XYZ file of C-alpha atoms in Angstrom:
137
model
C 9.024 19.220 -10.212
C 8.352 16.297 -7.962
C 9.655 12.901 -8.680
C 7.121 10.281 -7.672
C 7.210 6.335 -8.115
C 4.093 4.140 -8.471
C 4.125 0.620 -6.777
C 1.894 -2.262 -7.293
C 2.176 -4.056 -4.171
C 0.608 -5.119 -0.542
C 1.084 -2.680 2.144
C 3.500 -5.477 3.675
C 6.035 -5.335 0.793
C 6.129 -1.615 0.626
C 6.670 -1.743 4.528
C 9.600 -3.989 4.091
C 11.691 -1.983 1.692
C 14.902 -0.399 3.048
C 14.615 2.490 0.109
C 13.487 3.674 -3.030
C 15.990 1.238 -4.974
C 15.563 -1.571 -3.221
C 11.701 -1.021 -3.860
C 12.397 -0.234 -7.433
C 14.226 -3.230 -7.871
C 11.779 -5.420 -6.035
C 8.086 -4.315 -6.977
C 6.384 -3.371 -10.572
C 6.658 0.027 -10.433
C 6.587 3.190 -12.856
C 7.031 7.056 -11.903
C 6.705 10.754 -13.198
C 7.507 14.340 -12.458
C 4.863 16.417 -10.973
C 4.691 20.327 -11.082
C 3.311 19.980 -7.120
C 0.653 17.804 -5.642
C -2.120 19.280 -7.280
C -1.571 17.415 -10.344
C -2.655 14.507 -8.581
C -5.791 15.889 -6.608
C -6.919 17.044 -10.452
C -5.916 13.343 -11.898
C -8.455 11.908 -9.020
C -10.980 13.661 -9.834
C -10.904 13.401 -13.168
C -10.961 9.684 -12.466
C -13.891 9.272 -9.837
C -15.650 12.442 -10.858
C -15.110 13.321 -7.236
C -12.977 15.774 -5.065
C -11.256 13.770 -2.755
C -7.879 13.314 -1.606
C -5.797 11.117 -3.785
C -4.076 9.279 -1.952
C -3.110 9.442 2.438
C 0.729 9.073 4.125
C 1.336 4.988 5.314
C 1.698 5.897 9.925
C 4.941 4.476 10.974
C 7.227 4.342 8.162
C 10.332 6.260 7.709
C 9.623 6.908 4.127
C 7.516 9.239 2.331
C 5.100 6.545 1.029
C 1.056 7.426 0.067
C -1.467 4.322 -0.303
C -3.761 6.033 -3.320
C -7.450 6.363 -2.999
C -9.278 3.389 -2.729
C -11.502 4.995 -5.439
C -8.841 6.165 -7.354
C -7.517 2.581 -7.789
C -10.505 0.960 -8.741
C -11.108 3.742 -11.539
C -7.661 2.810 -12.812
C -8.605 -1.001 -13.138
C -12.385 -0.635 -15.005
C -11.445 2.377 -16.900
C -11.256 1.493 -20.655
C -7.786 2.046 -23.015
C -10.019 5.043 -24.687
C -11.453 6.378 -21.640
C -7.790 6.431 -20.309
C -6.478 8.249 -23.351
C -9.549 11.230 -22.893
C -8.626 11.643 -19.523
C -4.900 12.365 -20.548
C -5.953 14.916 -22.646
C -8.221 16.130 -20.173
C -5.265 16.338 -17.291
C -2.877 18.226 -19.570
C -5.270 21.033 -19.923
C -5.477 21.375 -15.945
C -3.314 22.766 -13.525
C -0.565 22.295 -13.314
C 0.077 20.975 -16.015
C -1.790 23.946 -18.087
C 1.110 26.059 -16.593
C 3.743 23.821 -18.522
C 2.055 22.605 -21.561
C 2.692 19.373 -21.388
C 2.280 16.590 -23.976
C -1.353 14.795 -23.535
C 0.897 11.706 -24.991
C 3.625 11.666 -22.214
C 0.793 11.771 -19.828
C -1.100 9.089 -21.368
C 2.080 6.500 -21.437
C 2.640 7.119 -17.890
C -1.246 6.116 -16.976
C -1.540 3.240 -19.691
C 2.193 1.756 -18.172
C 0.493 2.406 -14.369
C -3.098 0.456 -15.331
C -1.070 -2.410 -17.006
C 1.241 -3.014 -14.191
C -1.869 -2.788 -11.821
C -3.551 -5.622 -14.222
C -0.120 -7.630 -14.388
C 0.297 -8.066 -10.572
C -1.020 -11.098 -8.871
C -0.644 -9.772 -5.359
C -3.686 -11.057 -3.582
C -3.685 -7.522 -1.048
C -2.481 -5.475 -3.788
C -2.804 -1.565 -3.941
C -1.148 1.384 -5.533
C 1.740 3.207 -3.448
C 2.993 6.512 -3.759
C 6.944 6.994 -2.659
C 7.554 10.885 -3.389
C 11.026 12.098 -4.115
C 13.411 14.902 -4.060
C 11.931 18.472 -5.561
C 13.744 18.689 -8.921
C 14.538 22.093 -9.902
């Protein structure tokens, strides 16, 4: 499993963080374990109907930090509560997840906590980061 934290937050701020803590202390932010990075390719499409990559490494930082699809973040802001709720479901029956069989619910709090922190933040250049942690065995 991968440990990956979600920021709300302009490029600038996630820039300026020293670490993971400092950015956890500092930014709205929410995380998850991942079996490997496909869970997130099959959560993007699943939210844009589209194969793309979800989300591309910031150049120059010392960190291993991902600004998410462009598309990928605007799905998570117009996507209704229920549509959010399907897609849970939807993800858990995918792989990696298939492999694990994972609760649809667990899922679903983890993209319902990421859409309202996205809708709580008044950052002006906003966007969704991606700071990927150590492999958990």
């Amino acid at each position: 499993m991968i440990t990956i934290d979600f920021y709300i937050c302009s490029e600038l701020q996630i820039r300026a963080c020293q670490g993971w803590e400092t950015a956890a202390d500092d930014l709205p932010c929410t995380g998850i374990c991942i079996p490997n990075q496909s869970a997130l390719t099959s959560l993007a499409g699943l939210l844009t109907n589209k194969s793309l990559y979800p989300a591309l490494p910031l150049a120059d930082v010392p960190h291993p930090i991902h600004r998410v699809n462009a598309n990928v973040v605007n799905a998570i802001n117009d996507i209704s509560h229920d549509d959010l709720l399907d897609i849970s479901v939807q993800w858990a029956t995918l792989s990696p997840w298939s492999e694990i069989e994972i609760n649809p619910f667990d899922l679903a709090g983890f993209l319902v906590h990421l859409k309202s922190l996205w809708h709580e933040s008044d950052e002006p250049q906003k966007a969704i980061f991606l700071w990927f942690g150590e492999e958990l065995i």
